[in-house]
mmCIF file of C-alpha atoms in Angstrom:
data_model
loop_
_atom_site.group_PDB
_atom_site.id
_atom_site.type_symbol
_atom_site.label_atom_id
_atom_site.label_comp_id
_atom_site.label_asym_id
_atom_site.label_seq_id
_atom_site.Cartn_x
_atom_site.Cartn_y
_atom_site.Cartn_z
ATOM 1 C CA UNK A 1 -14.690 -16.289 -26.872
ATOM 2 C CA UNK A 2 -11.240 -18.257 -27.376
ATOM 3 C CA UNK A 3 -8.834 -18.491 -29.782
ATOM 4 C CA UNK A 4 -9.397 -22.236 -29.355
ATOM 5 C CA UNK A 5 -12.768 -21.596 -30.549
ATOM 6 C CA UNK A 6 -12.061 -19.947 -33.073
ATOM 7 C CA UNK A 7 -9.313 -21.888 -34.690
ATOM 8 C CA UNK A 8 -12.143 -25.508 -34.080
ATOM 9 C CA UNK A 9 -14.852 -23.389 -36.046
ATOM 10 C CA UNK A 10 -12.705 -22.195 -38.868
ATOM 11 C CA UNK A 11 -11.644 -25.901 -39.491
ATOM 12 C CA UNK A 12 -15.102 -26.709 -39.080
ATOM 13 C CA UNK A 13 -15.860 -24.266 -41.549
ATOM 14 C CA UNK A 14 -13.008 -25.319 -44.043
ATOM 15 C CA UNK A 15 -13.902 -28.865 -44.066
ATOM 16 C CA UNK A 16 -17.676 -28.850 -43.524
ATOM 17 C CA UNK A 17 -17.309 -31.917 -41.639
ATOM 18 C CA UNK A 18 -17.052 -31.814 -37.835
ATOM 19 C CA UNK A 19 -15.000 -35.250 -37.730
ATOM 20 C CA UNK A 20 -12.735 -34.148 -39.762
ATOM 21 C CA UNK A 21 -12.001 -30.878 -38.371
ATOM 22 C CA UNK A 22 -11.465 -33.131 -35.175
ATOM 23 C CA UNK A 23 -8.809 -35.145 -37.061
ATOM 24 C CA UNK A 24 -7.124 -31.773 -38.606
ATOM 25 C CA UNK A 25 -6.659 -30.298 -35.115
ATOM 26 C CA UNK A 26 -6.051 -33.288 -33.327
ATOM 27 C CA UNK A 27 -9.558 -32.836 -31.449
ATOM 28 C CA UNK A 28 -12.175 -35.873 -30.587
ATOM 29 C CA UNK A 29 -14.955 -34.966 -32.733
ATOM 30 C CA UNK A 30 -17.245 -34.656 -29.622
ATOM 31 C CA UNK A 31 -15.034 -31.905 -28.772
ATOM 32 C CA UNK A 32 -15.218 -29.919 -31.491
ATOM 33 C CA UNK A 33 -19.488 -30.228 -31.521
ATOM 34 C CA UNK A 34 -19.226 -28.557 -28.015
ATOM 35 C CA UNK A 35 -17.336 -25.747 -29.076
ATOM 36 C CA UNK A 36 -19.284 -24.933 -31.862
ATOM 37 C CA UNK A 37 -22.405 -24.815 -29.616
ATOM 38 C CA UNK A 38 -20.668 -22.637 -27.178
ATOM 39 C CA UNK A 39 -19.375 -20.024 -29.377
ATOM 40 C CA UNK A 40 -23.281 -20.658 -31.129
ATOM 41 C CA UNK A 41 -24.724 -19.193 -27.453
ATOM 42 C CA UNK A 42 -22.189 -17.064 -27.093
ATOM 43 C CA UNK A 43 -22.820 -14.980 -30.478
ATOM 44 C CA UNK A 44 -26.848 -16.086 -30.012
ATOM 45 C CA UNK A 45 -26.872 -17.278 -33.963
ATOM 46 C CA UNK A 46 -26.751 -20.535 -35.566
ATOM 47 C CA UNK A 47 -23.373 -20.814 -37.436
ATOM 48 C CA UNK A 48 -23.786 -24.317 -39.353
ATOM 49 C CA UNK A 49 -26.669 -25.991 -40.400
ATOM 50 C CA UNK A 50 -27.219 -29.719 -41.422
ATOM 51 C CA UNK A 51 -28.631 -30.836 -44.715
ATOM 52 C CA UNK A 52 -29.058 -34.128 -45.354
ATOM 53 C CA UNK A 53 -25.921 -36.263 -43.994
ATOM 54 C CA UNK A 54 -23.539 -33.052 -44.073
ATOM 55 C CA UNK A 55 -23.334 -29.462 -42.456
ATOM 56 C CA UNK A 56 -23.509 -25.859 -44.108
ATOM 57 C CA UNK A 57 -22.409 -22.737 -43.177
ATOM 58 C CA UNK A 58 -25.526 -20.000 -42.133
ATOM 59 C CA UNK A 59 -25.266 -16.534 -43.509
ATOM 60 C CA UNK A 60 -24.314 -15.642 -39.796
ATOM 61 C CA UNK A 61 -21.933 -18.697 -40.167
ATOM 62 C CA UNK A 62 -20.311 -16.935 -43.288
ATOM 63 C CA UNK A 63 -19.920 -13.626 -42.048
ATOM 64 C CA UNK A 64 -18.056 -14.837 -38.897
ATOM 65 C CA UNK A 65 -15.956 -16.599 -40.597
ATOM 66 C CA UNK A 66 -14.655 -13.481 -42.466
ATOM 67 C CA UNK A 67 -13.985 -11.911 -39.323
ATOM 68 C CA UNK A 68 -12.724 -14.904 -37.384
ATOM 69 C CA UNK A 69 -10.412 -15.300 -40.192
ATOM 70 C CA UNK A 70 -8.717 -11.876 -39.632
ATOM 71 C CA UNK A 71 -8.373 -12.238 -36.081
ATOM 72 C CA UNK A 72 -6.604 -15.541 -36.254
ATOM 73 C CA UNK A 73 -4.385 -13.419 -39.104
ATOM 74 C CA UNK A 74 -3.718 -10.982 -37.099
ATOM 75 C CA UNK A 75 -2.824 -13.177 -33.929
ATOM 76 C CA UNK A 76 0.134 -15.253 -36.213
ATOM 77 C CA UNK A 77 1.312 -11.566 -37.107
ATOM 78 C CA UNK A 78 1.974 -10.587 -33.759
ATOM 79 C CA UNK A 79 3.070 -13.796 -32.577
ATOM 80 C CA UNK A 80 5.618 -13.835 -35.824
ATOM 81 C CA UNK A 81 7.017 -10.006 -34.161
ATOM 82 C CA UNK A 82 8.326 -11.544 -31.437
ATOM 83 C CA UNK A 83 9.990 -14.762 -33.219
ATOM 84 C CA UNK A 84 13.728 -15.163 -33.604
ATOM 85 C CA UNK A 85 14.405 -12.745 -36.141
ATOM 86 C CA UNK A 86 14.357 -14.263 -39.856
ATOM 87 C CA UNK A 87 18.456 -14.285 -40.535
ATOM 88 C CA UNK A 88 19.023 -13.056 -44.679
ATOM 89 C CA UNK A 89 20.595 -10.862 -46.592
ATOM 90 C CA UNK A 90 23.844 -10.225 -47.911
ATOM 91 C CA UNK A 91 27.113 -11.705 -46.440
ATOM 92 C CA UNK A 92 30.091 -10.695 -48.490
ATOM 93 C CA UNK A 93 33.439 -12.857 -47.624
ATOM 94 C CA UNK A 94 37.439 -12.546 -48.260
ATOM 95 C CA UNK A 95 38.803 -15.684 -48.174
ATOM 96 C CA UNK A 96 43.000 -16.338 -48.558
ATOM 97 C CA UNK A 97 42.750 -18.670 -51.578
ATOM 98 C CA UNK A 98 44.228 -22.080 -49.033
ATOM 99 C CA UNK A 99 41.018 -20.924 -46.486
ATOM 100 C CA UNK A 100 38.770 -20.564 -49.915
ATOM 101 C CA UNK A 101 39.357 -24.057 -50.921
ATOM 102 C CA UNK A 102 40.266 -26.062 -48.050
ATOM 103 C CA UNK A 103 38.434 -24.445 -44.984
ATOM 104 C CA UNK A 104 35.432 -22.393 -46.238
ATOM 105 C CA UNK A 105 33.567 -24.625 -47.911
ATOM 106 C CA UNK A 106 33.100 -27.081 -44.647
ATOM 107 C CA UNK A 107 31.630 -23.804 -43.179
ATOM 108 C CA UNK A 108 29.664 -22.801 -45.868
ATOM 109 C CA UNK A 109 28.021 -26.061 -46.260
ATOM 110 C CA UNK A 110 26.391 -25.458 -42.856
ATOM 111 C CA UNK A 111 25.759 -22.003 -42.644
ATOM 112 C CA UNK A 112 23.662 -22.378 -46.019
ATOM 113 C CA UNK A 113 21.620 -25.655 -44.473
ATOM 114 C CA UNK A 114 20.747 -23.037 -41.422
ATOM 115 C CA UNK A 115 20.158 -19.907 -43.107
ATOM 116 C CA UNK A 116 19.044 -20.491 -46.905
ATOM 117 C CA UNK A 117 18.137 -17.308 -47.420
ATOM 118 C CA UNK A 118 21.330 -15.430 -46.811
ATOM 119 C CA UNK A 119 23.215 -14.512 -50.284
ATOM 120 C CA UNK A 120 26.937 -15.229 -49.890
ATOM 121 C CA UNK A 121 29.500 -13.466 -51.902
ATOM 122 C CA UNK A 122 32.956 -14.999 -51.641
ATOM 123 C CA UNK A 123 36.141 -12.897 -52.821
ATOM 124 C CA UNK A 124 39.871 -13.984 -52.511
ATOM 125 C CA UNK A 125 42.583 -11.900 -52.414
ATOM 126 C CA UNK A 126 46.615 -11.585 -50.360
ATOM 127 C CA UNK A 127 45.682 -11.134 -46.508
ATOM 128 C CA UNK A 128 47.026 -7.669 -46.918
ATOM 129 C CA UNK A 129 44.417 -6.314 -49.073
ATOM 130 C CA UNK A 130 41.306 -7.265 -46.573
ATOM 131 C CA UNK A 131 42.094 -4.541 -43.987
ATOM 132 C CA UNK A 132 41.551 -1.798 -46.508
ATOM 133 C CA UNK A 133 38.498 -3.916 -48.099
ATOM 134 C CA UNK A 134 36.800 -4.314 -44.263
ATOM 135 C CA UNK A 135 37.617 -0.810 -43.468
ATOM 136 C CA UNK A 136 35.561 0.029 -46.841
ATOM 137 C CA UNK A 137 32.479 -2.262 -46.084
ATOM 138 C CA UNK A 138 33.193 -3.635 -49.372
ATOM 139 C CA UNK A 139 33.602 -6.982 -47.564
ATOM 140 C CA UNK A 140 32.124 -7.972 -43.873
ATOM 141 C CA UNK A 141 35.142 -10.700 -42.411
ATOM 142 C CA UNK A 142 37.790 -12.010 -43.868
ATOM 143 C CA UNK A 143 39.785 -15.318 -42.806
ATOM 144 C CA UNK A 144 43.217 -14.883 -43.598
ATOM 145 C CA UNK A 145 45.937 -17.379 -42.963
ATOM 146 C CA UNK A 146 48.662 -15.629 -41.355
ATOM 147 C CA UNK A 147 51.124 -15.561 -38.007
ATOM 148 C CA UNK A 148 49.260 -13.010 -36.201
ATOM 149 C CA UNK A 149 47.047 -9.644 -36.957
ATOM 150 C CA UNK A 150 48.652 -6.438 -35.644
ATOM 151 C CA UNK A 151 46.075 -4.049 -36.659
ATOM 152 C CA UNK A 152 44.163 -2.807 -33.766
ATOM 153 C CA UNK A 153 41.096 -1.939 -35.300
ATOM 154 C CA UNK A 154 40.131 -5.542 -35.945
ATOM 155 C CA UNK A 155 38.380 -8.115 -33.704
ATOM 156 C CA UNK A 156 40.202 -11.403 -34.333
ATOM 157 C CA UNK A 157 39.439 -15.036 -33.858
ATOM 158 C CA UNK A 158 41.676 -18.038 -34.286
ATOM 159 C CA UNK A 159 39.736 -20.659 -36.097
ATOM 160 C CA UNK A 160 42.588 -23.560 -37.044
ATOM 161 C CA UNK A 161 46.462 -23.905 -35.760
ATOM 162 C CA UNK A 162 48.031 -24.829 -39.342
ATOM 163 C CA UNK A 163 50.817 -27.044 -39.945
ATOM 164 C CA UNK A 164 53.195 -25.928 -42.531
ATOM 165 C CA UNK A 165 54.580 -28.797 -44.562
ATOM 166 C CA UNK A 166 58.070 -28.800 -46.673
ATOM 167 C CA UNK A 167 57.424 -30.676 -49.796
ATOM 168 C CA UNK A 168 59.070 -31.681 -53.196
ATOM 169 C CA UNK A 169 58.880 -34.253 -55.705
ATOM 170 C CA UNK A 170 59.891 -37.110 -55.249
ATOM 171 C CA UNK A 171 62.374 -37.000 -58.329
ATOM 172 C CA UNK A 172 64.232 -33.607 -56.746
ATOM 173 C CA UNK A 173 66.927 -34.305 -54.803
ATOM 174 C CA UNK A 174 66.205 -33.261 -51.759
ATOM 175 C CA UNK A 175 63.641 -36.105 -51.212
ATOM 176 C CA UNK A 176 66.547 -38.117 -50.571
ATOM 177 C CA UNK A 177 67.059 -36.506 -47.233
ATOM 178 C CA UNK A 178 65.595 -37.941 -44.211
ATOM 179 C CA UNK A 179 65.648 -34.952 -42.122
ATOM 180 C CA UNK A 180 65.690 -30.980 -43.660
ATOM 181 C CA UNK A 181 66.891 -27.606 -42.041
ATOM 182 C CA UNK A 182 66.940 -24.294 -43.868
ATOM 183 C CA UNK A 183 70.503 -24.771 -44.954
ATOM 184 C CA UNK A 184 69.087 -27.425 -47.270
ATOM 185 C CA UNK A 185 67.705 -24.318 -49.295
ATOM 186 C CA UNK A 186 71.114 -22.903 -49.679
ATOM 187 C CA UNK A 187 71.526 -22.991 -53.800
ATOM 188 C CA UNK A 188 67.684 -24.380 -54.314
ATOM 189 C CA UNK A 189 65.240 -23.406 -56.118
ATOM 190 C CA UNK A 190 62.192 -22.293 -53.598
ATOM 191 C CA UNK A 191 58.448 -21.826 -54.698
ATOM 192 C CA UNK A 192 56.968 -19.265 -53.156
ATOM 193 C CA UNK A 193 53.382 -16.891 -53.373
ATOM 194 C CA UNK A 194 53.783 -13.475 -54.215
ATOM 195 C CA UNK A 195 54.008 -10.554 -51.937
ATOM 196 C CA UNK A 196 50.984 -10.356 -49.828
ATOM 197 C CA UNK A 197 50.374 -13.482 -48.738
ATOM 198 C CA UNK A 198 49.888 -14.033 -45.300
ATOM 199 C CA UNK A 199 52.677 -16.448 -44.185
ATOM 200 C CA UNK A 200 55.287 -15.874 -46.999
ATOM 201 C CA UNK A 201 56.981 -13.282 -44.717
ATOM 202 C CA UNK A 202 57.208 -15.884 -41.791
ATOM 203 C CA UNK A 203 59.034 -18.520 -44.524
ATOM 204 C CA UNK A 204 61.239 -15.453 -45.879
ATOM 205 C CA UNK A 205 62.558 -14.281 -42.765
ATOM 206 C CA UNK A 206 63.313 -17.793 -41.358
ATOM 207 C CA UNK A 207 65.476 -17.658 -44.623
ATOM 208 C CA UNK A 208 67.529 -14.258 -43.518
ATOM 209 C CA UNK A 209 67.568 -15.791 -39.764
ATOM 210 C CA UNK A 210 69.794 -18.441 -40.942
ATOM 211 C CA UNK A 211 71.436 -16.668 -43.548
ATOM 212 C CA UNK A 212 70.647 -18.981 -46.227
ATOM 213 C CA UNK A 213 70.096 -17.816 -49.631
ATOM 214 C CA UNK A 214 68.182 -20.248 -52.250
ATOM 215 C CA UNK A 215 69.492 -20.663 -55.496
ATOM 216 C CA UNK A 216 66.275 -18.843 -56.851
ATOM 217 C CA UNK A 217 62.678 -17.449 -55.943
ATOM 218 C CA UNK A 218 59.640 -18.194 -57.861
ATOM 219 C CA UNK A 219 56.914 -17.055 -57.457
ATOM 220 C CA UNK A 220 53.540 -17.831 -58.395
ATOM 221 C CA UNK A 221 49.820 -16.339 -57.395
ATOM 222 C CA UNK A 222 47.806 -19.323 -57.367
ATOM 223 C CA UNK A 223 48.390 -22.404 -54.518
ATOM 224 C CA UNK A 224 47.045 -25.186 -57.764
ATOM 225 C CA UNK A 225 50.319 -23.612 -59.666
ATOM 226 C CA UNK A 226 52.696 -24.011 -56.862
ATOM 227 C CA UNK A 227 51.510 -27.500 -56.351
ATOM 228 C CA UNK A 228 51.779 -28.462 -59.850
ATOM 229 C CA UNK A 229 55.214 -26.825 -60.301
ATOM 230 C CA UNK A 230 56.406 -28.484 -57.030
ATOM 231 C CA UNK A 231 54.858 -31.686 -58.399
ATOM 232 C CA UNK A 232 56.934 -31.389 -61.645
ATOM 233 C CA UNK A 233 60.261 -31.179 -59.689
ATOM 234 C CA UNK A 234 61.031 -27.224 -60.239
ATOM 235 C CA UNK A 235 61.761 -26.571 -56.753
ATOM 236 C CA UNK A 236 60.775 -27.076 -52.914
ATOM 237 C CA UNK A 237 57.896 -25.511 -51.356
ATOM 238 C CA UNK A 238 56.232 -24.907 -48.130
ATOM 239 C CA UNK A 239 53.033 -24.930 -47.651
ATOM 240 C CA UNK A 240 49.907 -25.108 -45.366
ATOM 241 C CA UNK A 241 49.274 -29.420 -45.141
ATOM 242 C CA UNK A 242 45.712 -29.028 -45.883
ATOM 243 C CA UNK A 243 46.673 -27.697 -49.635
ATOM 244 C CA UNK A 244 48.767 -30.445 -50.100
ATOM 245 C CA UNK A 245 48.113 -33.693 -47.644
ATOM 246 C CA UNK A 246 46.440 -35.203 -50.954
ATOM 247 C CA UNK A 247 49.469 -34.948 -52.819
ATOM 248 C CA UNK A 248 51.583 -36.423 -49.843
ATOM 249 C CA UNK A 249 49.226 -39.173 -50.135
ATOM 250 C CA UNK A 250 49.049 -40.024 -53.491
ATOM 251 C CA UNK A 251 52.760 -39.574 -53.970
ATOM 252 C CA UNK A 252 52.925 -37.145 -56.085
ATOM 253 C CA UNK A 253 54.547 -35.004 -53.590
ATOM 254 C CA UNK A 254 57.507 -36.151 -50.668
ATOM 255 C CA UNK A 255 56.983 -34.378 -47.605
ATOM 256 C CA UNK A 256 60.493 -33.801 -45.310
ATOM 257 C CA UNK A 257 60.700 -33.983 -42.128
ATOM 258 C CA UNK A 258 61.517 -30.473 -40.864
ATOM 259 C CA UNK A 259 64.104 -29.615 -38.455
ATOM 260 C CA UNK A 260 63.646 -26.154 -38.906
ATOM 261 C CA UNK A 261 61.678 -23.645 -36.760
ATOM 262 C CA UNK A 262 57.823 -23.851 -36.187
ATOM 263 C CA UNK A 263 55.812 -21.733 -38.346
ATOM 264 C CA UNK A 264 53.162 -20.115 -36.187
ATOM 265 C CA UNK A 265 50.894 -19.865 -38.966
ATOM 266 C CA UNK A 266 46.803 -19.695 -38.395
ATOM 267 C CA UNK A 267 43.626 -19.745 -40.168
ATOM 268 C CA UNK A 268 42.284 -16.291 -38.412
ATOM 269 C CA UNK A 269 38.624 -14.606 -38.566
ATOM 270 C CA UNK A 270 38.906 -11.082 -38.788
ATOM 271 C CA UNK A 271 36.204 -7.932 -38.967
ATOM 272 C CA UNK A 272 35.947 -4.278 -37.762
ATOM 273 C CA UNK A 273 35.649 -4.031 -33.964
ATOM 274 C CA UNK A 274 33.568 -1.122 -34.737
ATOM 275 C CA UNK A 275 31.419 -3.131 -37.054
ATOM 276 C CA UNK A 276 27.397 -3.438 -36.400
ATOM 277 C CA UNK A 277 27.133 -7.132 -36.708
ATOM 278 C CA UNK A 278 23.729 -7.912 -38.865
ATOM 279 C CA UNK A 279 22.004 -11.214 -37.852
ATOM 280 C CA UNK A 280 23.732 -13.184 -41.371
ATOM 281 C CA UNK A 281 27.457 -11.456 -40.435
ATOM 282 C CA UNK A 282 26.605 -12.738 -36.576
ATOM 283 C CA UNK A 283 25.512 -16.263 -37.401
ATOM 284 C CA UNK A 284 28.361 -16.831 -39.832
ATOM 285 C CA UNK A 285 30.991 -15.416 -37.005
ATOM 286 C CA UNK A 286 29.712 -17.927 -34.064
ATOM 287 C CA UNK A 287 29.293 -20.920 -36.877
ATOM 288 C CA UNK A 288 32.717 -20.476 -38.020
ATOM 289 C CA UNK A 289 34.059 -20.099 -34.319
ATOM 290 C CA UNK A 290 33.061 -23.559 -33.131
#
């Protein structure tokens, strides 16, 4: 007795037409008679009978079918243990709020075509808080946009090389400038994110480098509020180019051409290096890596 068998008389059985159990299974019909008659000798009963222009299952016919049922159950189950592994779950995120909008969803987009039954949960906070979160399981990675991670209990990727971008409005005055260093800060007004944030430490120490001073600091949580107070001509900001290359382009925005120092600023992956990787956390690591 074969599985082959098996499956042909259970189609046999479903559609009470041996032609059409032929078509179902992609069998010539004549095929599908033969089998029947050997698994008939085989068992010694008669499974199907005809009546008039169409078949019938026997009594004998009807039992087997309960059983052949079950073993062709039971043969998908343990065919289905040995299958990739079914990725779902839970997948909880931190996100810097520039990764959140500009980078994540792109990623997202794709890991939720491939694995629709994984349950994201996306949080954003400053880079500095996602150590302590990761350390507590209360998030699995993190993507941070920062100069480099120091903290040796993390496994870190580099996902993007950013470009930082000084920008104003075109009504400040230093849009007039064809070329800017950081003495063109001196006595200005510079928008900046609060403590926390990943690359405000690179911008604020280029500052004390050169020993300029701006006229003033402020700062402001949100990336949409720094663009929108840059926009209105409060002050100069600098900023990853993929927050504000829309701006540039619509003109709301002027962006200088920077004379300055480079800003070795990254979009970074970061978990626990002692982390146990479930199949959703794993999936998400290697799609976001390519």
């Amino acid at each position: 007795m074969e599985l082959r068998q098996l499956q042909i008389f259970c189609a046999a059985a479903q559609t009470l037409n041996f032609t059409k159990a032929g078509v179902k299974l992609g069998y010539a019909q004549s095929n599908i008679t033969g089998q029947i008659h050997q698994l008939e000798e085989e068992l010694q009963v008669k499974l199907f009978e005809r009546i008039g222009r169409g078949i019938q299952l026997t009594s004998d016919g009807k039992s087997f079918l309960v059983n052949a049922t079950q073993i062709l159950a039971l043969c998908e189950k343990a065919k289905g243990e040995f299958l990739p592994q079914v990725v779902r779950g839970v997948l909880n995120i931190g996100a810097a709020e520039t990764v959140c909008i500009y980078r994540l969803p792109q990623i997202l987009t794709e890991y939720r075509q491939l694995y629709p039954l994984v349950d994201i949960r996306v949080q954003t906070e400053s880079c500095e808080h996602f150590f302590e979160l990761i350390k507590t399981s209360n998030i699995d990675v993190a993507l941070v946009l920062t100069d480099s991670v120091k903290n040796r209990e993390m496994t870190v990727q580099t996902l993007y090389q950013e470009q930082m971008s000084v920008v104003v409005s075109p009504s400040h005055p230093l849009a007039m400038h064809k070329k800017i260093t950081p003495h063109a800060f001196s006595g200005e007004c510079l928008i900046v994110t609060l403590p926390g944030c990943g690359y405000r430490p690179l911008i604020l120490a280029m500052l004390q480098e050169y020993g300029v001073k701006p006229g003033a600091l402020m700062e402001l949580s949100s990336i949409g509020a720094i663009r929108q107070c840059t926009i209105c001509g409060l002050g100069a900001a600098i900023l990853p180019k993929i927050a504000v290359q829309d701006d540039i382009e619509r003109g709301k925005l002027i962006e200088l051409a920077w004379e300055g120092p480079a800003f070795p600023v990254k979009t970074q992956l970061i978990y626990h290096q002692d982390k146990w990787l479930t199949p959703a956390m794993r999936a998400f690591i290697e799609l976001a890596s390519q």
